[in-house]
Coordinates of N, CA and C in Angstrom, one line a residue:
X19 N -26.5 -9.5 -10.7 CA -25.5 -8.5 -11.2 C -24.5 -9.2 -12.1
X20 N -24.3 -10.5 -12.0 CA -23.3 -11.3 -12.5 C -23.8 -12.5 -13.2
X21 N -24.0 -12.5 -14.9 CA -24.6 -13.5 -15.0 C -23.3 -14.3 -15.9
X22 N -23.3 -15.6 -14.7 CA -21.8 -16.3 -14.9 C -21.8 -17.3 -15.8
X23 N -22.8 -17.5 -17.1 CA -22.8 -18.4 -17.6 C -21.7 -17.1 -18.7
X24 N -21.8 -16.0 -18.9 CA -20.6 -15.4 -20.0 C -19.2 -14.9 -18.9
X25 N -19.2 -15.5 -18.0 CA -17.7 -15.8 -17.6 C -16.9 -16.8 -17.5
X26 N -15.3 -16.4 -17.8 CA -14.4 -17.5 -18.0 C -13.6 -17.7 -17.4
X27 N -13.2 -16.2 -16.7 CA -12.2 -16.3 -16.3 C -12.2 -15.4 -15.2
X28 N -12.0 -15.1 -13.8 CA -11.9 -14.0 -12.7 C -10.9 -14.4 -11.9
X29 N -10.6 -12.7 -12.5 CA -9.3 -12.0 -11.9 C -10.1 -11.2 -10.4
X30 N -9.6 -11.5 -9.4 CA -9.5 -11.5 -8.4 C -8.4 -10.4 -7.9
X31 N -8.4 -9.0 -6.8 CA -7.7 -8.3 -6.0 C -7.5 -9.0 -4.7
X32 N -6.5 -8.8 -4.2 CA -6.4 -9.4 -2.8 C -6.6 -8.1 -1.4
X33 N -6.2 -7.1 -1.4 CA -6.0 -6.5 -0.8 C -7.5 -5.1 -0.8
X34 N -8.0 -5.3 0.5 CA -9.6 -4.1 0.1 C -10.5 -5.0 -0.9
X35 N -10.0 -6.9 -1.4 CA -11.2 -7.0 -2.0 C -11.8 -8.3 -1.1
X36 N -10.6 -9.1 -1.4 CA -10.6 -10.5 -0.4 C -10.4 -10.4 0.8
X37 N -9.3 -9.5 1.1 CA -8.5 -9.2 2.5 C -9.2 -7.6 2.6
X38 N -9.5 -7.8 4.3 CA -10.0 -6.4 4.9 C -8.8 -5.5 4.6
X39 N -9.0 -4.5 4.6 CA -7.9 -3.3 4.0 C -7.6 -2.4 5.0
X40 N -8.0 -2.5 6.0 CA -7.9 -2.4 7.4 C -6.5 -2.3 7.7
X41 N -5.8 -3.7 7.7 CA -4.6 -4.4 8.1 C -3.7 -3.2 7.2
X42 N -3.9 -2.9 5.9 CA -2.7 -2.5 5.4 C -3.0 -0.7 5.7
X43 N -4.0 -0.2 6.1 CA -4.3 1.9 6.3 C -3.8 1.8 7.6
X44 N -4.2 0.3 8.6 CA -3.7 1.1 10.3 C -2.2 0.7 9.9
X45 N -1.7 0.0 9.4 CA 0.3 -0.1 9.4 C 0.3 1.2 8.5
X46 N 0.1 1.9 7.4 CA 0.3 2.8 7.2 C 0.5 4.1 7.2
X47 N -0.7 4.5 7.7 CA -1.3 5.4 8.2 C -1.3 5.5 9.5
X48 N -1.0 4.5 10.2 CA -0.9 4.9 11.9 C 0.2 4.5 12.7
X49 N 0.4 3.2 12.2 CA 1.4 2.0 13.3 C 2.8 2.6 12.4
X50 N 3.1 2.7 11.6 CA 4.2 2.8 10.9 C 4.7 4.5 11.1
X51 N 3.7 5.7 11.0 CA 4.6 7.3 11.6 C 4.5 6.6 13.1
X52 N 4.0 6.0 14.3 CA 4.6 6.3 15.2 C 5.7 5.5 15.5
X53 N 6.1 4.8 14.6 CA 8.0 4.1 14.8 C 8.7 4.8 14.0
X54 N 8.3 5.6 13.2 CA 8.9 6.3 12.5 C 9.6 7.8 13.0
X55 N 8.4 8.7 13.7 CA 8.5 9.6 14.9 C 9.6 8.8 15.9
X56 N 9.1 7.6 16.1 CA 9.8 7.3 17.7 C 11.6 6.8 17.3
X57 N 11.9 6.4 15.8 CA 13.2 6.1 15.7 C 13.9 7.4 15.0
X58 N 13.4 8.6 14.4 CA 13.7 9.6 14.4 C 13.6 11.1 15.3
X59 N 12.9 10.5 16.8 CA 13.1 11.6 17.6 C 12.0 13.1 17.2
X60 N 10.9 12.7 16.4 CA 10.1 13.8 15.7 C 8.6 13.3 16.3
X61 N 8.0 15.0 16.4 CA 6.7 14.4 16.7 C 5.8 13.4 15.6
X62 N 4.5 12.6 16.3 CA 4.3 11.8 15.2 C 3.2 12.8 14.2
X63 N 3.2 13.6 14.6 CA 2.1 14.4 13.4 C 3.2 15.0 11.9
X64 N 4.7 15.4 13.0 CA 5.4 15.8 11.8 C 5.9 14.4 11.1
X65 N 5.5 13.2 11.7 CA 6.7 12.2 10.9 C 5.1 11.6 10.1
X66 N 3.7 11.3 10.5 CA 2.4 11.5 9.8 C 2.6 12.0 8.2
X67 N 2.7 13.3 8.7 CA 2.9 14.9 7.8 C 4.0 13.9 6.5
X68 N 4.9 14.2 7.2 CA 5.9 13.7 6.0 C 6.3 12.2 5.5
X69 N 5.7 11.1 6.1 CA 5.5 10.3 5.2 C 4.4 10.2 4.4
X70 N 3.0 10.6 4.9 CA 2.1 10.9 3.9 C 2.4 11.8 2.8
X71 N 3.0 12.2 2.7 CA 3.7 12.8 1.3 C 4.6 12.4 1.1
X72 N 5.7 11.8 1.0 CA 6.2 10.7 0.4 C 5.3 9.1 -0.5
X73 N 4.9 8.8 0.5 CA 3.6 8.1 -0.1 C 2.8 8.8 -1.6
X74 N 2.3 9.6 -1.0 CA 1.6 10.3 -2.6 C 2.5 10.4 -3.6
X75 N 3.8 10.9 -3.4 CA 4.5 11.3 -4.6 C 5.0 9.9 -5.3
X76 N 4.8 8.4 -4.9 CA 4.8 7.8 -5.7 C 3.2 6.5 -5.5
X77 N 2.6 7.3 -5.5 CA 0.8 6.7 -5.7 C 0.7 5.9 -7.0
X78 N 0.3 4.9 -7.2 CA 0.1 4.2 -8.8 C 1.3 3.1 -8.8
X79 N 2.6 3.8 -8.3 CA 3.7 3.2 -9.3 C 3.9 1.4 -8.1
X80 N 5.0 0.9 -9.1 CA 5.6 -0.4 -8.8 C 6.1 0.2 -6.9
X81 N 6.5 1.4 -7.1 CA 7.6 1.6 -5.9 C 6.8 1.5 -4.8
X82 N 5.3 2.3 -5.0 CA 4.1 2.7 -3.7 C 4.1 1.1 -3.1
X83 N 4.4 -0.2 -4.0 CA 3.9 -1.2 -3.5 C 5.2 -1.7 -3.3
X84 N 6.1 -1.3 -3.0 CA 7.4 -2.4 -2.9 C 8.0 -2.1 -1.0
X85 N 7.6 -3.4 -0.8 CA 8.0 -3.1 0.5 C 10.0 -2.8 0.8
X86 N 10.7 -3.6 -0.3 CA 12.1 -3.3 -0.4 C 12.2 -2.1 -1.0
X87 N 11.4 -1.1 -1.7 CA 11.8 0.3 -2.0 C 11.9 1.4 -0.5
X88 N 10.3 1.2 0.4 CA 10.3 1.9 1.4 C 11.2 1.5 2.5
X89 N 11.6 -0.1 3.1 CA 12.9 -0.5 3.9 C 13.7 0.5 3.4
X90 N 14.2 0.8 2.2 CA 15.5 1.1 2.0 C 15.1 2.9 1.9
X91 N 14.4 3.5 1.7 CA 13.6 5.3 1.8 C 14.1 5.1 2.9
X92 N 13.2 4.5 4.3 CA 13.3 5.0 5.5 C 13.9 4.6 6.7
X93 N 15.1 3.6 5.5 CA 15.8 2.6 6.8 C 15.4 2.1 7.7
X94 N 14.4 1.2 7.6 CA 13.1 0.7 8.3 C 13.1 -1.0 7.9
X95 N 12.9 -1.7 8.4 CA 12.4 -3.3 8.0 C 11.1 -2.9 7.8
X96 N 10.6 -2.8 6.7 CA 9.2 -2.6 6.4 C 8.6 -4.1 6.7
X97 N 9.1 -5.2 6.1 CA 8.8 -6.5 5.8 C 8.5 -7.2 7.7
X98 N 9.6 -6.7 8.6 CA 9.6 -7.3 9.7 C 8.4 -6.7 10.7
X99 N 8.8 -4.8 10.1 CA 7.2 -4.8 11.0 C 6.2 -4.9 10.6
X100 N 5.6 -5.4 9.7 CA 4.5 -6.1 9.5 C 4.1 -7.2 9.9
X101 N 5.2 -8.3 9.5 CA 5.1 -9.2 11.0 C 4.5 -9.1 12.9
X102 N 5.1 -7.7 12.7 CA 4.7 -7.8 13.9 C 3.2 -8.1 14.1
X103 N 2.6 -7.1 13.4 CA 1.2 -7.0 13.5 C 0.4 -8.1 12.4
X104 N 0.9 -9.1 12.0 CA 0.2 -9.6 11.0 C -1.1 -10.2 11.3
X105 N -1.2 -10.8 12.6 CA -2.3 -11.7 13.0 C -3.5 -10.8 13.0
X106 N -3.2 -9.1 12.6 CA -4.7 -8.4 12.3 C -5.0 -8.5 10.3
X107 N -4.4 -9.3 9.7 CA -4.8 -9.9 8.3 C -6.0 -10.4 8.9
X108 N -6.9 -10.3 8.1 CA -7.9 -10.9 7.8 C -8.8 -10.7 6.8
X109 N -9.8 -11.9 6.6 CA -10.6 -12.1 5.1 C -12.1 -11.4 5.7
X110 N -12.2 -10.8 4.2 CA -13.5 -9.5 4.1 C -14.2 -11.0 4.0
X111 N -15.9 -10.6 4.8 CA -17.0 -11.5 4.7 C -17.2 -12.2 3.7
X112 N -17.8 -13.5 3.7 CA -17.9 -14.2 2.5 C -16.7 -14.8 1.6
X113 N -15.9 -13.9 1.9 CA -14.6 -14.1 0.5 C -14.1 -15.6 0.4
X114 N -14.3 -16.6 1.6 CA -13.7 -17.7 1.4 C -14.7 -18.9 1.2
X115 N -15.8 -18.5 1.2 CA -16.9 -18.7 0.8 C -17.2 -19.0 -0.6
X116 N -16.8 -17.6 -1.0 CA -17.0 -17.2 -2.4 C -15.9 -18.2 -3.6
X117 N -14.3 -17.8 -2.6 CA -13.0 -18.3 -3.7 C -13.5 -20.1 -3.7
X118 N -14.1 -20.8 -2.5 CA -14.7 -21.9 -2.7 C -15.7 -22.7 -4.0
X119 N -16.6 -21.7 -3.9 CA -17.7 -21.7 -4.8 C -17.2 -21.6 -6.3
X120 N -16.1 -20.7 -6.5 CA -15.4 -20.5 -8.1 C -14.7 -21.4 -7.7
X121 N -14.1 -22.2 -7.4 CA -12.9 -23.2 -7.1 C -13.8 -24.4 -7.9
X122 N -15.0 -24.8 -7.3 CA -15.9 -25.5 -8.0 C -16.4 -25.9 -8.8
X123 N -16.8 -24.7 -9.3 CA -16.8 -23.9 -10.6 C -16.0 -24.0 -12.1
X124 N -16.5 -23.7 -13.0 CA -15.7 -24.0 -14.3 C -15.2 -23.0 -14.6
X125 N -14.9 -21.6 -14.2 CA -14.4 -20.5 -14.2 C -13.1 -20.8 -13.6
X126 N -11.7 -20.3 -14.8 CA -10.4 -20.0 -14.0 C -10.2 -18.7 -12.9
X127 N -9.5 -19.1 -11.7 CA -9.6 -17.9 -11.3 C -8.1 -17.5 -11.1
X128 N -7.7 -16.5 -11.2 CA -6.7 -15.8 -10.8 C -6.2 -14.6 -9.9
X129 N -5.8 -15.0 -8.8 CA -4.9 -13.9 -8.2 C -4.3 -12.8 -9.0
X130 N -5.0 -11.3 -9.2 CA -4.2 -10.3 -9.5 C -3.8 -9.1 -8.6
X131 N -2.6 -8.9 -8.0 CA -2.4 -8.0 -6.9 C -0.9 -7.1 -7.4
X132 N -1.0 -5.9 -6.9 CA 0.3 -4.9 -7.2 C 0.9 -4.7 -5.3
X133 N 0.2 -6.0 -5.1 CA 1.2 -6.0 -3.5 C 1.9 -6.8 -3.6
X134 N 3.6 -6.4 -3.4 CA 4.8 -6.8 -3.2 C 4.8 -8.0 -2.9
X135 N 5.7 -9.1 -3.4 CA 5.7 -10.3 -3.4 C 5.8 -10.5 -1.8
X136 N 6.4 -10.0 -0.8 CA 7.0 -10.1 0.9 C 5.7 -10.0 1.3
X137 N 4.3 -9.3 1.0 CA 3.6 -8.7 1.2 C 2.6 -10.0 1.3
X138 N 2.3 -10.4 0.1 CA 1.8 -11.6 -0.3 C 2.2 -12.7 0.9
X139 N 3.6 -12.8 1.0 CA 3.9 -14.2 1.6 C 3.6 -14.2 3.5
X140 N 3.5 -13.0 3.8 CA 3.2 -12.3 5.2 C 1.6 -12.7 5.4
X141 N 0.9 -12.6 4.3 CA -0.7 -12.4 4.6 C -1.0 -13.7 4.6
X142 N -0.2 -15.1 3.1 CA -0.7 -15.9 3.4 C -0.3 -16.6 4.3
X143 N 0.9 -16.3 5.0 CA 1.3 -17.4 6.4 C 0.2 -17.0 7.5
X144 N -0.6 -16.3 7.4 CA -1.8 -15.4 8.3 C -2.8 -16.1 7.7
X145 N -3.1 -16.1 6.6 CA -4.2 -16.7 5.8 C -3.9 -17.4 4.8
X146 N -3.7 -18.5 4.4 CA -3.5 -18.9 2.9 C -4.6 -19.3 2.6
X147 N -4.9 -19.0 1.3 CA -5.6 -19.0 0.6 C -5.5 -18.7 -1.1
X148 N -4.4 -19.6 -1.1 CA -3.1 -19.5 -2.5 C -3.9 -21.0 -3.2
X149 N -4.7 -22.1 -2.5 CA -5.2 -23.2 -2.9 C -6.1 -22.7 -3.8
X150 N -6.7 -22.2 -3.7 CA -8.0 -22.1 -4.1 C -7.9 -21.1 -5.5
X151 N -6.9 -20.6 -6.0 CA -6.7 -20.0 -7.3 C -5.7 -21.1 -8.4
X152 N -6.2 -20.7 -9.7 CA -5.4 -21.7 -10.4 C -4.2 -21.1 -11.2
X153 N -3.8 -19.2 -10.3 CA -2.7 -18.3 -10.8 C -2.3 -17.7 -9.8
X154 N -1.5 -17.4 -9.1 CA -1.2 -15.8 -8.8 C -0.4 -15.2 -9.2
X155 N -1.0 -13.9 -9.6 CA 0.2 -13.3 -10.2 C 0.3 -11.8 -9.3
X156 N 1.5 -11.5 -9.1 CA 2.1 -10.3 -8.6 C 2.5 -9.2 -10.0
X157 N 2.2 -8.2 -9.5 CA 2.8 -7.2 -10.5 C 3.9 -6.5 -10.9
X158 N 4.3 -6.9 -9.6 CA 6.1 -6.7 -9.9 C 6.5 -8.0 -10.2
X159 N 6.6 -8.8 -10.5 CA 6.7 -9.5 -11.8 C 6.7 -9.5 -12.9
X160 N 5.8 -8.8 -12.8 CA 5.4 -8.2 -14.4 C 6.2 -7.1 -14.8
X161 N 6.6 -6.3 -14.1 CA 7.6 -5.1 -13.8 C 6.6 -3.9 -14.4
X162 N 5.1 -3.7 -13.7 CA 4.2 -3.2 -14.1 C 3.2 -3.4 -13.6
X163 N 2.4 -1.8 -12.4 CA 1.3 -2.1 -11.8 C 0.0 -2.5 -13.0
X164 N -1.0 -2.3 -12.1 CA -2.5 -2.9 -12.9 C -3.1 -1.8 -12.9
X165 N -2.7 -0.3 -12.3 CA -3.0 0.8 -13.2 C -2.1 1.6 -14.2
X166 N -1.4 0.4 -14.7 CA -1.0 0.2 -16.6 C -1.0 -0.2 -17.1
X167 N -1.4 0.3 -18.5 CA -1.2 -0.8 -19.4 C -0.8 -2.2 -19.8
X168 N 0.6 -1.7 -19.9 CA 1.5 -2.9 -19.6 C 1.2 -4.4 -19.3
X169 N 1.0 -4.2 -17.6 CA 0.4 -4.9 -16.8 C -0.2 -5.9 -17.7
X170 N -1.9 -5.4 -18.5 CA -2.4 -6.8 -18.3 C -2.3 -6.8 -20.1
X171 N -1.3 -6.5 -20.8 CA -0.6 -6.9 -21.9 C 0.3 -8.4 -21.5
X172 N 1.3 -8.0 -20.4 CA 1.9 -8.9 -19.6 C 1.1 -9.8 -19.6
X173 N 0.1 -9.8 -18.6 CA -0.8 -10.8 -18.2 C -1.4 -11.6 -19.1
X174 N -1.7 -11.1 -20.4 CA -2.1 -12.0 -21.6 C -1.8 -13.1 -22.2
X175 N 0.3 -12.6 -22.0 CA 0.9 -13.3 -22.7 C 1.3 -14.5 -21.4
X176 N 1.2 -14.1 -20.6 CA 1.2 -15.1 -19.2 C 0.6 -16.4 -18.6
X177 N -1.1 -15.7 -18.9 CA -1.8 -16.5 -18.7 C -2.8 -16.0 -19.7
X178 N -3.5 -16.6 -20.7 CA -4.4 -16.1 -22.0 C -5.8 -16.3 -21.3
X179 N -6.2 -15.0 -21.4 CA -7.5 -14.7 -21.3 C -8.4 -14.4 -22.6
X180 N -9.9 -14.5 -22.4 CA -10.6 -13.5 -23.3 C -10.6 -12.3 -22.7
X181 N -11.1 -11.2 -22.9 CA -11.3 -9.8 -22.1 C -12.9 -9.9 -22.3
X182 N -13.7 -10.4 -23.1 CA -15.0 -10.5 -23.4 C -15.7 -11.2 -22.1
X183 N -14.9 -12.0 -21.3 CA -15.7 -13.0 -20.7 C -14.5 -13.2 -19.7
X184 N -14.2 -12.1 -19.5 CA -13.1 -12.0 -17.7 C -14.1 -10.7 -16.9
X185 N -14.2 -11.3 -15.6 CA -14.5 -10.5 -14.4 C -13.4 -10.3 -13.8
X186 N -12.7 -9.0 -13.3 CA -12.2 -8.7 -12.6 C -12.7 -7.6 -11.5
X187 N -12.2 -8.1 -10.4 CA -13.0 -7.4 -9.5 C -11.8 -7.3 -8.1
X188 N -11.9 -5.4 -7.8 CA -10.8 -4.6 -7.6 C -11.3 -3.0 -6.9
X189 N -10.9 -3.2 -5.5 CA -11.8 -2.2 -5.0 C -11.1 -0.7 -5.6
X190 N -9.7 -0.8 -5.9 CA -9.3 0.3 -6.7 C -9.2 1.0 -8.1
X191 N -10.5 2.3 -8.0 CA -10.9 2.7 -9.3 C -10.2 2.5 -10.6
X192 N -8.8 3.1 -10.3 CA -7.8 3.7 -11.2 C -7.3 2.1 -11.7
X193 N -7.7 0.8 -10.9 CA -7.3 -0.3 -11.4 C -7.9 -0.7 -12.3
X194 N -9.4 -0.1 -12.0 CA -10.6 -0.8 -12.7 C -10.5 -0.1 -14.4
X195 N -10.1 1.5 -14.1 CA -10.0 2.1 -15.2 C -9.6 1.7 -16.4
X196 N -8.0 1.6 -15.7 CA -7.2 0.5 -16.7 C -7.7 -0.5 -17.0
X197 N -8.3 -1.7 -16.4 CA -8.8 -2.7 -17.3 C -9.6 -2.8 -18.4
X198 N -10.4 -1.4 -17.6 CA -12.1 -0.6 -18.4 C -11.0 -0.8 -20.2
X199 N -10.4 0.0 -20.2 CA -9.3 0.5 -21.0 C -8.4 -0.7 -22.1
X200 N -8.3 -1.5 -21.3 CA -7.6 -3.0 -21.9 C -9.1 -3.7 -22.6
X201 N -10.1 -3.4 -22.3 CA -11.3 -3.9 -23.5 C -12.0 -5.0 -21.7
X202 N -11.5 -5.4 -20.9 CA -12.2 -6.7 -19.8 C -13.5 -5.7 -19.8
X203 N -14.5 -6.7 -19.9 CA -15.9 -6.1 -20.1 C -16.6 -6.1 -18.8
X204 N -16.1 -7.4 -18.2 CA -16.9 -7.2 -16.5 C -15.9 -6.7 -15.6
X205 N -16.9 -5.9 -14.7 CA -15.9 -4.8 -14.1 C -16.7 -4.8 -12.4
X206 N -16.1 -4.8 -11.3 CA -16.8 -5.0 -10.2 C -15.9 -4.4 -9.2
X207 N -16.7 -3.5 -7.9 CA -15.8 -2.5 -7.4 C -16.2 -3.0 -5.8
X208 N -15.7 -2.7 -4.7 CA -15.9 -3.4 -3.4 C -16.4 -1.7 -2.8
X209 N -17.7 -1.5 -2.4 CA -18.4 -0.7 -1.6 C -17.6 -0.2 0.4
X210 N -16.7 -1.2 0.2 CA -16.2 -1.2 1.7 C -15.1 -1.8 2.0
X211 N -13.8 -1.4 1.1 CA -12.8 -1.6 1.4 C -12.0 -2.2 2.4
X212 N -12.2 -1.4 3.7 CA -11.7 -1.2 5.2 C -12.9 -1.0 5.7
X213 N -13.4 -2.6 6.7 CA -14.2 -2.8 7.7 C -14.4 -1.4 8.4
X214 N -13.7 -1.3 8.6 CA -13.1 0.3 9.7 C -13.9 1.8 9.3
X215 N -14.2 1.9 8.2 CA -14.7 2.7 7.3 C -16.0 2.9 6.5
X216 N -16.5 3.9 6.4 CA -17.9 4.1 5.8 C -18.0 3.3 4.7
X217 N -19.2 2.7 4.2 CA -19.4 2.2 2.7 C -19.2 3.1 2.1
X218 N -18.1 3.0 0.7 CA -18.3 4.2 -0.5 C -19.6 4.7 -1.1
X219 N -20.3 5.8 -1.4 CA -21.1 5.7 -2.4 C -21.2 6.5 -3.5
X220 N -20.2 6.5 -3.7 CA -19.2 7.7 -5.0 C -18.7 6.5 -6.3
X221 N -18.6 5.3 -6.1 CA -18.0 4.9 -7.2 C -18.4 4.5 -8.6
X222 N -17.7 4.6 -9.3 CA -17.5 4.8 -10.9 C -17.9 3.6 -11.5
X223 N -17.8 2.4 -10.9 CA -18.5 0.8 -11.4 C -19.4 0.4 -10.6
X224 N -19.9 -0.1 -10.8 CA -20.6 -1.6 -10.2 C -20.0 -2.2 -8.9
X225 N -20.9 -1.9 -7.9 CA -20.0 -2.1 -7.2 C -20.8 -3.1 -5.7
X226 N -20.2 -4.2 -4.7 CA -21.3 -4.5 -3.8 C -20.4 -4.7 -2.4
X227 N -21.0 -4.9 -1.2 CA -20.7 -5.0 -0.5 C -20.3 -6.2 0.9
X228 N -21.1 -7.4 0.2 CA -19.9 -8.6 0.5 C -20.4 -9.6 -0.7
X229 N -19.8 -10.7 -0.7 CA -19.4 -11.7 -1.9 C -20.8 -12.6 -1.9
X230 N -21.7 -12.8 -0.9 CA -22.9 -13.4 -1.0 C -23.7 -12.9 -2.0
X231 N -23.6 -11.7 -2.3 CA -24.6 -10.9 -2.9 C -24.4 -11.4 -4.5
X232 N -22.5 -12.2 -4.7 CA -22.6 -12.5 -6.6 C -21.9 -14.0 -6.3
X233 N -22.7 -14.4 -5.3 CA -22.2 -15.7 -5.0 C -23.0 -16.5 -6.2
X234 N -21.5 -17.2 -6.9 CA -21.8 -18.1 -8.4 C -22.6 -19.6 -7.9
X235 N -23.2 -20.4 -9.0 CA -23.3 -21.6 -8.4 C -22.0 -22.3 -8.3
X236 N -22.7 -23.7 -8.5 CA -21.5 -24.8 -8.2 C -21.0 -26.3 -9.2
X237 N -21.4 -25.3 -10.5 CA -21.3 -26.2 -11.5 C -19.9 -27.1 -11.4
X238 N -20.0 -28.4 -12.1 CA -18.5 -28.9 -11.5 C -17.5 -28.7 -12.5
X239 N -16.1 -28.7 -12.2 CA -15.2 -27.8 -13.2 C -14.9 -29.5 -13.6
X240 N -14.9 -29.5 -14.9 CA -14.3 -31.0 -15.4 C -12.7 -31.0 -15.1
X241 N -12.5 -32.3 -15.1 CA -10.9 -32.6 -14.7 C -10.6 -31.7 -13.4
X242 N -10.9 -32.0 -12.6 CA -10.5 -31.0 -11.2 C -11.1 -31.1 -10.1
X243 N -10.6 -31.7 -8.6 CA -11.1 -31.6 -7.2 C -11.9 -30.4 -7.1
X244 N -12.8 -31.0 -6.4 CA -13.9 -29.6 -6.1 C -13.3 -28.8 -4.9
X245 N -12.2 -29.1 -4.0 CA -11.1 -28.9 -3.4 C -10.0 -28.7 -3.4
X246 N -8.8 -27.8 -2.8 CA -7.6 -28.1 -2.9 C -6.9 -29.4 -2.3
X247 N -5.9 -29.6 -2.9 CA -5.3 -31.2 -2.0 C -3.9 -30.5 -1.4

């Protein structure tokens, strides 16, 4: 599916691509309306009900991912209760396997995520796995998710890519769109987001189901430990 002698560079998602997606729909979608119900005195289908719409009405933007936007919406430590539950972070099959294998590798790779910097630093005290990339980049840094434009204008001038000979690979369509859109010619979508959940078989790219399946060789990258130190 992936022929890596015309890659140069892979841009990497963290969240639904590397990391099970799991960890962030049950705090979402579950663990978070019943503290919500329970510190507002509402049942949890109405406190469900109404942060699920809140949530939608800012879907795409910087804000959907800013854990300091929703703390301060719902007067909540967003950042602390995640903590609570962090030790259910964990890495989708293969994935550490795989970031090993491109670590090796003569391809740069980079961390691209529109999850809030708190967010990042939560998962990797759970998992790090910051070694093994030779970028990460957050998107609120950029002051612009990765379903815009913007974004990987920013990211150009940041860290220079070709677009001819970058894989990025991002289980969210509307991410992929946008890059579709910025000219990145390899495009790769994750069939199984959330362990928890059916395989997709609706999507719009290329898409597989764990990382063995476009596992690269092991050419050696000049000037560089085949390891993190």
């Amino acid at each position: 599916m992936i022929d890596w002698d015309s890659i140069d560079t892979v841009l990497l998602d963290m969240d639904g691509t590397l990391l099970d997606l799991h960890f962030d729909n049950y705090f979402w979608l579950d663990h978070l309306p019943r503290l919500y119900a329970a510190k507002y005195g509402i049942p949890e289908a109405d406190a469900t009900a109404s942060l699920h719409g809140r949530f939608g009405g800012q879907q795409g933007t910087l804000d959907w991912y800013s854990l300091d936007y929703w703390s301060a919406q719902l007067d909540m430590d967003i950042p602390a209760l995640k903590r609570e539950i962090q030790h259910m972070v964990a890495l989708r099959p293969f994935a550490l396997e795989f970031l090993q294998q491109l670590h090796a590798g003569p391809c740069e790779v980079v961390l691209v995520t529109n999850a809030h910097r708190k967010t990042l630093d939560i998962k990797m005290s759970q998992i790090d796995i910051t070694a093994w990339f030779d970028r990460l980049v957050v998107s609120h840094d950029l002051e612009a998710p990765k379903e815009d434009q913007a974004f990987w204008h920013a990211l150009q001038k940041l860290h220079p890519f070709n677009p001819d000979r970058t894989l990025l690979i991002d289980d969210t369509e509307s991410v992929l769109e946008s890059a579709r859109q910025y000219g990145i010619a390899h495009l790769l979508t994750l069939l199984q987001p959330d362990s928890q959940h059916q395989k997709r078989i609706d999507t719009r790219f290329p898409g597989i189901h764990h990382f063995d399946e476009i596992m690269p060789g092991t050419l050696p990258r000049i000037g560089a430990a085949n390891s993190p130190t």
